[in-house]
Short mmCIF file of C-alpha atoms in Angstrom, two decimals:
data_model
loop_
_atom_site.label_atom_id
_atom_site.label_comp_id
_atom_site.label_asym_id
_atom_site.label_seq_id
_atom_site.Cartn_x
_atom_site.Cartn_y
_atom_site.Cartn_z
CA MET A 26 -20.42 -35.39 57.20
CA ALA A 27 -19.58 -35.06 53.73
CA SER A 28 -16.51 -36.92 52.45
CA PHE A 29 -14.49 -36.54 49.10
CA ASP A 30 -16.41 -39.21 47.73
CA ASP A 31 -19.75 -36.99 47.83
CA LEU A 32 -17.65 -34.32 45.86
CA SER A 33 -18.80 -33.72 41.92
CA GLU A 34 -16.50 -34.31 39.19
CA PRO A 35 -16.24 -30.93 38.24
CA LEU A 36 -15.47 -29.65 41.90
CA LEU A 37 -12.66 -32.41 41.57
CA VAL A 38 -11.11 -31.48 38.82
CA LYS A 39 -10.81 -27.85 40.32
CA ILE A 40 -9.38 -29.32 43.37
CA PHE A 41 -6.78 -31.28 41.12
CA SER A 42 -6.04 -28.32 39.22
CA LEU A 43 -4.40 -26.79 42.12
CA LEU A 44 -2.12 -29.47 42.57
CA GLY A 45 1.19 -29.87 40.85
CA PRO A 46 1.67 -32.64 38.22
CA LYS A 47 3.75 -34.68 41.00
CA ASP A 48 1.05 -34.39 43.51
CA CYS A 49 -1.56 -35.07 40.88
CA PHE A 50 -0.29 -38.25 39.94
CA MET A 51 0.02 -39.25 43.61
CA ALA A 52 -3.30 -38.76 44.27
CA SER A 53 -4.54 -40.50 41.56
CA CYS A 54 -3.07 -43.67 43.12
CA VAL A 55 -5.58 -43.28 46.48
CA GLN A 56 -8.34 -44.49 44.86
CA ARG A 57 -9.65 -45.39 41.47
CA SER A 58 -12.52 -42.76 40.63
CA TRP A 59 -9.52 -40.07 41.35
CA LYS A 60 -7.09 -41.67 38.77
CA ALA A 61 -10.09 -41.06 36.16
CA THR A 62 -10.08 -37.48 37.46
CA ALA A 63 -6.71 -36.96 37.31
CA GLY A 64 -6.42 -37.61 33.68
CA ASN A 65 -9.02 -35.53 32.80
CA ASP A 66 -8.29 -33.58 29.41
CA SER A 67 -9.21 -30.02 30.22
CA LEU A 68 -7.10 -30.25 33.44
CA TRP A 69 -3.89 -30.97 31.33
CA ARG A 70 -4.93 -28.35 28.76
CA GLU A 71 -4.93 -25.66 31.17
CA ARG A 72 -1.50 -26.98 32.43
CA CYS A 73 0.39 -27.09 28.66
CA GLU A 74 -1.57 -23.80 27.79
CA LYS A 75 -0.50 -21.84 30.93
CA LEU A 76 3.36 -23.11 30.78
CA TRP A 77 3.98 -23.43 26.79
CA SER A 78 0.73 -21.82 25.32
CA VAL A 79 -0.08 -25.28 23.88
CA THR A 80 -3.71 -25.78 22.72
CA GLU A 81 -3.86 -28.82 20.71
CA ARG A 82 -2.83 -32.56 21.49
CA LYS A 83 0.56 -32.12 19.49
CA ASP A 84 4.02 -32.32 20.82
CA HIS A 85 6.83 -29.37 19.88
CA GLN A 86 7.32 -31.29 16.65
CA ARG A 87 3.44 -30.93 15.72
CA THR A 88 3.01 -34.97 16.37
CA ASP A 89 -0.66 -36.07 17.35
CA MET A 90 -0.44 -36.86 21.16
CA PRO A 91 -3.45 -39.35 22.35
CA SER A 92 -4.20 -36.75 25.27
CA PHE A 93 -3.52 -33.69 27.03
CA MET A 94 -2.05 -35.43 29.73
CA ALA A 95 0.68 -37.32 27.25
CA THR A 96 1.20 -33.82 25.69
CA TYR A 97 2.25 -32.38 28.88
CA TYR A 98 4.68 -35.16 29.75
CA CYS A 99 5.92 -34.97 26.47
CA TRP A 100 6.51 -31.30 26.43
CA ASP A 101 7.95 -31.31 29.84
CA LYS A 102 10.31 -34.00 28.85
CA GLU A 103 11.50 -32.24 25.76
CA VAL A 104 11.80 -28.63 26.65
CA GLY A 105 10.69 -28.50 30.57
CA LYS A 106 14.43 -27.67 31.60
CA TYR A 107 14.02 -24.43 29.59
CA GLY A 108 11.38 -22.69 32.06
CA ALA A 109 9.57 -19.94 30.75
CA LEU A 110 11.74 -19.42 27.57
CA ALA A 111 9.99 -22.55 26.25
CA ARG A 112 6.74 -20.46 25.99
CA ARG A 113 8.27 -17.65 24.51
CA ALA A 114 10.15 -19.89 21.73
CA HIS A 115 6.82 -21.86 21.04
CA LEU A 116 4.71 -18.53 20.51
CA ALA A 117 7.28 -17.12 18.22
CA TRP A 118 7.63 -20.05 16.08
CA HIS A 119 3.35 -20.29 16.11
CA LYS A 120 3.35 -17.02 14.73
CA ILE A 121 6.05 -17.96 11.94
CA GLU A 122 4.53 -21.31 11.25
CA GLN A 123 0.95 -19.45 10.72
CA PHE A 124 2.26 -16.93 8.57
CA CYS A 125 3.95 -19.46 6.22
CA GLN A 126 0.82 -21.63 6.18
CA GLN A 127 -1.20 -18.72 5.36
CA HIS A 128 0.73 -16.80 2.98
CA HIS A 129 3.70 -19.15 1.94
CA PRO A 130 3.33 -22.91 2.27
CA ALA A 131 6.21 -23.60 0.24
CA MET A 132 8.40 -21.93 2.51
CA LEU A 133 6.73 -23.67 5.74
CA CYS A 134 8.17 -27.02 3.79
CA THR A 135 11.62 -25.74 4.03
CA LEU A 136 11.70 -26.23 7.76
CA ARG A 137 13.26 -29.06 9.23
CA PRO A 138 12.58 -31.00 12.13
CA GLY A 139 13.99 -29.93 15.15
CA ALA A 140 17.45 -31.18 16.30
CA SER A 141 17.52 -33.16 19.20
CA GLU A 142 19.36 -32.41 22.54
CA GLU A 143 22.13 -34.83 21.65
CA ASP A 144 22.61 -33.09 18.54
CA LEU A 145 23.30 -29.65 19.99
CA ASP A 146 25.52 -31.24 22.61
CA GLU A 147 27.44 -32.94 19.82
CA VAL A 148 27.85 -29.40 18.22
CA GLU A 149 28.87 -27.85 21.37
CA LYS A 150 31.60 -30.11 21.57
CA THR A 151 32.90 -29.33 18.21
CA ILE A 152 33.05 -25.79 18.95
CA ASP A 153 34.09 -26.49 22.47
CA LEU A 154 31.65 -23.69 23.80
CA PRO A 155 28.00 -24.02 25.18
CA PHE A 156 25.35 -22.03 23.24
CA PRO A 157 23.10 -20.00 24.98
CA GLU A 158 19.88 -21.60 26.40
CA ALA A 159 17.68 -19.63 23.91
CA PHE A 160 19.67 -20.35 20.84
CA ARG A 161 19.61 -24.38 21.80
CA LEU A 162 15.65 -23.83 22.20
CA LEU A 163 14.98 -22.02 18.72
CA TYR A 164 16.63 -24.97 17.43
CA ARG A 165 14.53 -27.88 19.26
CA PHE A 166 11.54 -26.75 17.31
CA HIS A 167 13.16 -26.46 13.72
CA ASP A 168 16.73 -26.96 12.77
CA GLY A 169 16.95 -24.35 10.23
CA GLN A 170 15.83 -24.82 6.51
CA ILE A 171 16.68 -27.00 3.40
CA LEU A 172 16.77 -25.42 0.29
CA ASP A 173 17.74 -26.38 -3.08
CA GLY A 174 17.19 -24.91 -6.65
CA THR A 175 16.59 -21.66 -7.86
CA LYS A 176 13.13 -21.78 -7.05
CA SER A 177 13.76 -21.60 -3.34
CA LEU A 178 16.30 -18.51 -3.79
CA LEU A 179 13.88 -15.95 -1.89
CA HIS A 180 12.75 -18.88 0.53
CA GLY A 181 14.92 -17.86 3.59
CA LEU A 182 13.01 -17.49 6.51
CA PHE A 183 14.56 -14.28 7.70
CA GLY A 184 13.40 -12.24 4.57
CA TRP A 185 14.80 -10.59 1.35
CA PHE A 186 15.35 -7.10 -0.07
CA GLY A 187 16.81 -5.77 -3.05
CA VAL A 188 18.46 -2.84 -4.38
CA TYR A 189 19.26 -2.20 -7.94
CA ASP A 190 20.91 -5.40 -8.89
CA ALA A 191 21.79 -6.68 -5.30
CA LEU A 192 19.97 -9.08 -3.53
CA HIS A 193 20.19 -9.99 0.18
CA CYS A 194 18.23 -13.04 1.32
CA THR A 195 18.62 -14.62 4.86
CA ALA A 196 17.75 -18.30 5.73
CA MET A 197 18.01 -20.14 9.07
CA LEU A 198 20.94 -22.41 9.04
CA PRO A 199 20.64 -26.06 9.80
CA ILE A 200 23.00 -26.77 13.04
CA THR A 201 25.28 -29.08 11.27
CA ILE A 202 26.26 -25.57 9.10
CA VAL A 203 26.50 -23.77 12.25
CA ALA A 204 29.12 -25.86 13.31
CA LYS A 205 31.04 -25.53 10.30
CA ALA A 206 30.85 -21.99 9.89
CA TYR A 207 31.66 -21.27 13.33
CA VAL A 208 34.21 -18.24 13.53
CA ALA A 209 36.25 -16.76 16.13
CA TYR A 210 35.90 -12.99 15.30
CA GLY A 211 38.18 -10.63 17.40
CA ASP A 212 37.37 -11.26 20.88
CA LYS A 213 34.05 -12.96 20.09
CA ALA A 214 32.87 -16.13 19.46
CA LEU A 215 30.03 -16.22 16.81
CA ALA A 216 27.47 -18.93 16.08
CA PHE A 217 25.86 -18.40 12.48
CA PHE A 218 22.04 -18.29 13.12
CA GLY A 219 20.97 -16.85 9.82
CA GLY A 220 23.07 -16.90 6.66
CA ASP A 221 22.34 -16.27 2.96
CA THR A 222 20.10 -18.46 0.90
CA ILE A 223 23.24 -20.21 -1.19
CA SER A 224 25.22 -21.11 1.87
CA THR A 225 24.02 -25.04 1.63
CA ARG A 226 23.55 -25.26 -1.99
CA SER A 227 24.76 -24.02 -5.84
CA THR A 228 22.56 -21.83 -7.07
CA PRO A 229 22.75 -20.17 -10.42
CA THR A 230 21.49 -16.40 -10.20
CA GLU A 231 22.62 -15.13 -13.60
CA SER A 232 19.24 -15.62 -14.93
CA TRP A 233 17.89 -13.26 -12.39
CA GLY A 234 20.02 -10.54 -13.42
CA ILE A 235 21.38 -9.98 -9.58
CA SER A 236 24.60 -10.88 -7.52
CA LEU A 237 23.46 -12.51 -4.19
CA HIS A 238 25.21 -10.76 -1.27
CA ALA A 239 25.95 -12.36 1.81
CA ARG A 240 24.38 -11.63 5.21
CA ASN A 241 24.62 -13.40 8.24
CA ILE A 242 22.60 -13.24 11.60
CA CYS A 243 25.49 -14.42 14.06
CA VAL A 244 24.74 -15.14 18.26
CA ASP A 245 28.00 -14.20 20.34
CA VAL A 246 27.93 -17.44 22.22
CA LYS A 247 29.64 -15.89 25.31
CA THR A 248 26.87 -13.02 25.87
CA GLY A 249 23.80 -13.92 23.75
CA SER A 250 24.03 -11.04 21.97
CA VAL A 251 23.08 -10.74 18.06
CA HIS A 252 24.64 -9.22 15.41
CA VAL A 253 24.45 -8.67 11.87
CA MET A 254 27.53 -9.55 9.83
CA SER A 255 28.34 -8.68 6.18
CA TYR A 256 31.28 -7.96 4.08
CA ARG A 257 33.48 -9.15 7.30
CA ARG A 258 31.83 -6.04 9.32
CA MET A 259 29.33 -6.57 12.43
CA GLN A 260 26.76 -4.55 13.26
CA PRO A 261 24.46 -5.04 16.79
CA ALA A 262 21.10 -6.54 15.65
CA VAL A 263 19.21 -4.88 18.67
CA HIS A 264 19.49 -1.08 19.02
CA LYS A 265 17.30 -0.59 22.36
CA PRO A 266 18.53 0.11 26.12
CA GLY A 267 19.91 -2.93 27.82
CA GLY A 268 20.27 -4.52 24.46
CA GLY A 269 19.00 -8.12 23.88
CA GLY A 270 19.36 -11.42 22.74
CA ILE A 271 18.36 -13.90 20.44
CA MET A 272 14.76 -14.50 21.56
CA GLU A 273 14.06 -11.18 21.99
CA TRP A 274 15.44 -10.50 18.35
CA PHE A 275 13.32 -13.78 17.14
CA GLU A 276 10.32 -12.51 18.93
CA ALA A 277 10.50 -9.21 17.41
CA TYR A 278 10.82 -10.76 13.78
CA ALA A 279 7.73 -13.09 14.63
CA ASP A 280 5.45 -10.11 15.72
CA ALA A 281 6.54 -8.07 12.61
CA LEU A 282 5.06 -11.38 10.48
CA ASP A 283 2.14 -11.58 12.63
CA SER A 284 1.49 -8.01 12.41
CA GLY A 285 1.84 -7.61 8.53
CA TYR A 286 4.77 -5.17 9.05
CA PHE A 287 6.53 -7.57 6.70
CA LYS A 288 4.50 -9.25 4.02
CA LEU A 289 5.02 -11.25 0.67
CA ALA A 290 6.76 -9.83 -2.27
CA SER A 291 8.00 -11.14 -5.42
CA LYS A 292 11.10 -10.54 -7.44
CA GLN A 293 10.82 -10.74 -11.17
CA ALA A 294 13.81 -12.19 -13.16
CA ARG A 295 15.03 -10.65 -16.51
CA HIS A 296 13.17 -13.69 -18.35
CA GLY A 297 9.76 -12.79 -16.65
CA HIS A 298 9.10 -15.49 -14.20
CA GLY A 299 8.99 -14.40 -10.64
CA ILE A 300 9.71 -15.85 -7.24
CA ALA A 301 8.11 -14.90 -3.74
CA GLY A 302 9.57 -14.62 -0.34
CA ILE A 303 9.11 -12.47 2.85
CA SER A 304 9.93 -9.01 1.87
CA LEU A 305 11.81 -6.57 4.46
CA ILE A 306 10.35 -3.53 3.22
CA PRO A 307 7.72 -2.37 5.92
CA ARG A 308 4.38 -2.42 5.08
CA ARG A 309 2.71 -0.37 7.70
CA PRO A 310 3.66 2.50 10.08
CA PRO A 311 5.94 3.24 11.59
CA GLY A 312 8.21 2.04 8.85
CA GLN A 313 5.82 2.99 6.01
CA VAL A 314 4.28 6.17 5.34
CA SER A 315 1.86 7.23 2.67
CA MET A 316 0.01 10.40 1.16
CA VAL A 317 -2.79 10.87 -1.42
CA THR A 318 -2.67 13.86 -3.74
CA ARG A 319 -5.26 14.17 -6.66
CA GLY A 320 -5.80 10.31 -6.53
CA VAL A 321 -2.38 9.13 -6.58
CA ARG A 322 -1.07 7.47 -3.35
CA VAL A 323 2.61 7.61 -2.56
CA SER A 324 4.15 5.36 -0.11
CA ALA A 325 7.75 5.29 1.62
CA SER A 326 9.31 2.62 3.63
CA VAL A 327 13.09 2.34 4.74
CA ILE A 328 15.44 -0.26 5.38
CA PHE A 329 18.82 0.33 7.21
CA LEU A 330 21.45 -1.24 5.62
CA PRO A 331 24.29 -2.10 8.31
CA ASP A 332 27.05 -2.15 5.68
CA ASP A 333 26.83 -2.10 1.93
CA PRO A 334 29.90 -1.63 -0.33
CA LEU A 335 27.82 -0.48 -3.10
CA MET A 336 27.22 2.55 -0.98
CA ALA A 337 30.24 5.13 -0.39
CA GLY A 338 30.86 8.34 1.26
CA GLY A 339 28.25 7.79 3.98
CA ARG A 340 28.61 6.02 7.51
CA TYR A 341 24.85 5.29 7.45
CA ASN A 342 23.49 3.79 4.61
CA PHE A 343 19.71 3.16 3.91
CA ALA A 344 17.58 1.99 1.32
CA TYR A 345 13.95 3.29 0.55
CA SER A 346 11.26 1.91 -1.16
CA ILE A 347 8.90 4.18 -3.02
CA SER A 348 5.45 2.73 -4.42
CA PHE A 349 2.73 4.97 -6.71
CA GLU A 350 -0.92 3.95 -7.21
CA LEU A 351 -3.81 5.54 -9.10
CA LEU A 352 -6.68 5.01 -6.79
CA SER A 353 -10.24 3.97 -8.24
CA GLU A 354 -12.77 6.55 -9.36
CA ASP A 355 -14.54 5.80 -5.71
CA GLU A 356 -11.42 6.02 -3.61
CA GLN A 357 -10.38 9.17 -5.55
CA ARG A 358 -13.76 10.90 -4.87
CA ALA A 359 -13.57 9.76 -1.13
CA ALA A 360 -9.90 11.87 -1.09
CA TRP A 361 -10.79 14.62 -3.01
CA PRO A 362 -9.92 17.89 -1.01
CA PRO A 363 -13.32 20.07 -0.38
CA HIS A 364 -11.50 23.09 -1.62
CA ALA A 365 -10.13 21.58 -4.73
CA GLY A 366 -13.20 22.54 -6.72
CA PRO A 367 -15.55 20.02 -9.00
CA PHE A 368 -14.22 16.55 -8.71
CA ARG A 369 -12.41 15.19 -11.67
CA PRO A 370 -11.51 11.81 -11.88
CA LEU A 371 -7.72 10.63 -13.36
CA ALA A 372 -7.92 7.44 -15.87
CA SER A 373 -4.36 7.40 -16.27
CA VAL A 374 -0.91 9.53 -15.24
CA GLN A 375 2.34 9.18 -16.08
CA LEU A 376 5.61 10.27 -13.91
CA ARG A 377 7.95 13.01 -15.65
CA SER A 378 10.29 13.70 -12.52
CA ARG A 379 11.39 13.58 -9.00
CA HIS A 380 12.60 16.05 -6.25
CA TRP A 381 14.28 15.16 -2.82
CA VAL A 382 15.09 17.00 0.17
CA ILE A 383 17.40 15.37 2.64
CA ARG A 384 17.62 16.69 6.03
CA ASN A 385 19.89 15.75 9.29
CA ALA A 386 18.24 15.59 12.67
CA ALA A 387 18.13 19.22 13.42
CA GLY A 388 16.16 19.97 10.19
CA GLN A 389 19.08 21.40 8.28
CA VAL A 390 19.25 20.45 4.35
CA GLU A 391 22.01 18.03 3.78
CA HIS A 392 21.03 17.26 -0.09
CA VAL A 393 18.34 18.28 -2.78
CA VAL A 394 18.12 15.99 -5.49
CA ASN A 395 16.19 17.11 -8.82
CA GLY A 396 16.23 14.57 -11.58
CA GLU A 397 14.13 12.92 -14.59
CA ALA A 398 12.21 9.67 -14.14
CA VAL A 399 12.79 7.16 -11.25
CA ILE A 400 15.83 4.72 -11.81
CA GLY A 401 15.50 5.38 -15.43
CA GLU A 402 11.63 4.61 -15.76
CA TYR A 403 8.55 6.83 -16.30
CA PRO A 404 5.86 4.87 -14.62
CA HIS A 405 2.32 5.09 -16.31
CA LEU A 406 -0.45 4.32 -13.98
CA THR A 407 -3.81 3.53 -14.33
CA PHE A 408 -6.57 2.68 -12.02
CA GLY A 409 -6.95 -1.23 -11.74
CA GLU A 410 -3.61 -1.90 -12.38
CA PRO A 411 -0.96 -2.98 -9.94
CA SER A 412 1.17 -0.11 -8.11
CA PHE A 413 4.41 0.64 -9.35
CA GLU A 414 7.48 0.24 -6.97
CA TYR A 415 11.29 0.83 -6.94
CA GLN A 416 14.02 0.77 -4.39
CA SER A 417 17.23 3.00 -4.40
CA CYS A 418 19.66 4.16 -1.74
CA THR A 419 21.18 6.97 0.23
CA HIS A 420 23.56 7.86 2.87
CA GLN A 421 24.32 10.37 5.74
CA GLN A 422 27.09 10.90 8.43
CA GLU A 423 24.58 10.97 11.41
CA PRO A 424 22.40 7.88 12.62
CA GLU A 425 19.19 10.15 11.93
CA GLY A 426 17.84 12.13 9.40
CA PHE A 427 14.72 12.84 7.18
CA MET A 428 13.84 12.51 3.71
CA GLU A 429 10.63 14.45 1.75
CA GLY A 430 9.93 15.53 -1.68
CA HIS A 431 7.29 15.22 -4.64
CA PHE A 432 6.91 13.59 -7.81
CA ARG A 433 5.70 15.51 -10.99
CA PHE A 434 3.41 14.00 -12.96
CA VAL A 435 1.16 14.60 -16.18
CA GLU A 436 -2.50 13.67 -16.71
CA GLY A 437 -2.86 11.12 -19.55
CA SER A 438 0.91 10.32 -20.43
CA LEU A 439 4.16 12.05 -21.56
CA ALA A 440 3.19 11.26 -25.24
CA GLN A 441 -0.36 12.37 -25.16
CA PRO A 442 -1.14 14.51 -22.11
CA THR A 443 -4.86 15.27 -21.39
CA GLY A 444 -4.58 17.71 -18.73
CA PRO A 445 -1.74 19.99 -16.64
CA GLU A 446 1.17 18.48 -14.57
CA PHE A 447 0.79 18.28 -11.13
CA ASP A 448 3.03 17.47 -7.78
CA VAL A 449 2.49 14.39 -5.85
CA GLN A 450 3.64 15.03 -2.49
CA CYS A 451 5.86 12.20 -0.55
CA PRO A 452 5.65 12.71 3.06
CA LYS A 453 8.46 13.02 5.39
CA PHE A 454 9.95 9.66 6.53
CA ARG A 455 12.81 9.20 9.00
CA LEU A 456 16.08 7.80 8.17
CA CYS A 457 17.19 6.12 11.27
CA MET A 458 18.79 2.77 13.29
CA PRO A 459 15.60 0.62 13.94
CA ASP A 460 15.36 -1.21 17.24
CA TYR A 461 15.80 -4.16 15.42
CA ILE A 462 18.04 -5.12 12.32
CA PHE A 463 16.86 -8.28 10.35
#
């Protein structure tokens, strides 16, 4: 009769994989050969991956561990009590860390080590309310950011955008700052999760020609709901049926980075030097639309502004970003319409004027805009050169509308035209509240 001693190692590993960690440990005490099987690295790697999506011998602070068994017990001790939330938090943080590692290592260096359970308990005592589990858990991986000096002005983890000379950039706040910034707002008890990038330091912004506007991400510690607060007004940060808490919001942001929806972009100072950060201007559909006319590509993106004092007369405010790019000769040829006659490449073009039509959700025209230049500039495009991009604002009384138009360009330049003027179409794009506000 066959016995357990006759079973092969792979088969024993398979049997042990069906046991829970405690039963696995008890079985390892039965005989010496089973102890080695119970500690098989592939067995514990499978458990780590299943529970927390962990595929390396590292703890939640990225510290090396001697084995996957040690990795498992460390993760279980540190975040096991959070159940399925721990896997979600780890996956989201991993996407953000991977984005920073690949595109912006300097931002990765701003992330602080995770807060301990004792640190979080102490802050809860300070505010006399418990944090939602998801809120606590996100801080177990990283305790906010440490930012210092003008060079980190745009290093806020939750991105930046600028319109004219106004700039918003939001960092993840350390838990000690969360405790100091805790506020009672109406019937809501708010814990600040993200704040402007000068919350924890003094940074001169005069040389940048900007004013840094405060914008905060807050969590209602009683309900777990997420809000954007600016200028002492609040807006829900999740606009979906049933709403959503901080974990869903955080996962959506991580997905936006991972998918290329948001990318790195630079802000130029008055004196020529620039600094890069995560731009909240959408860089792919559905947040961005593009169209090519005679070799000139126009791309348009929209950002919803929850509350902006620069905007008056409208309940719903939007910033939009428009970029122009002259394609290479090969790209122009590929995009040339068959009915347009013989192909004739453009070497350079210059913008003369703009034309916008803004409609409400029913398609009725609300505003028509005609004017010279864009934000006072007449961009001159040549292929092989960087695209030209600008931002402006609009507003409306309803939560949804549309905007479309065209731009008048001249071949060559305004001073020395080499051909006729022509209109470059900008496709229709939506002005609406997004599912998530970052």
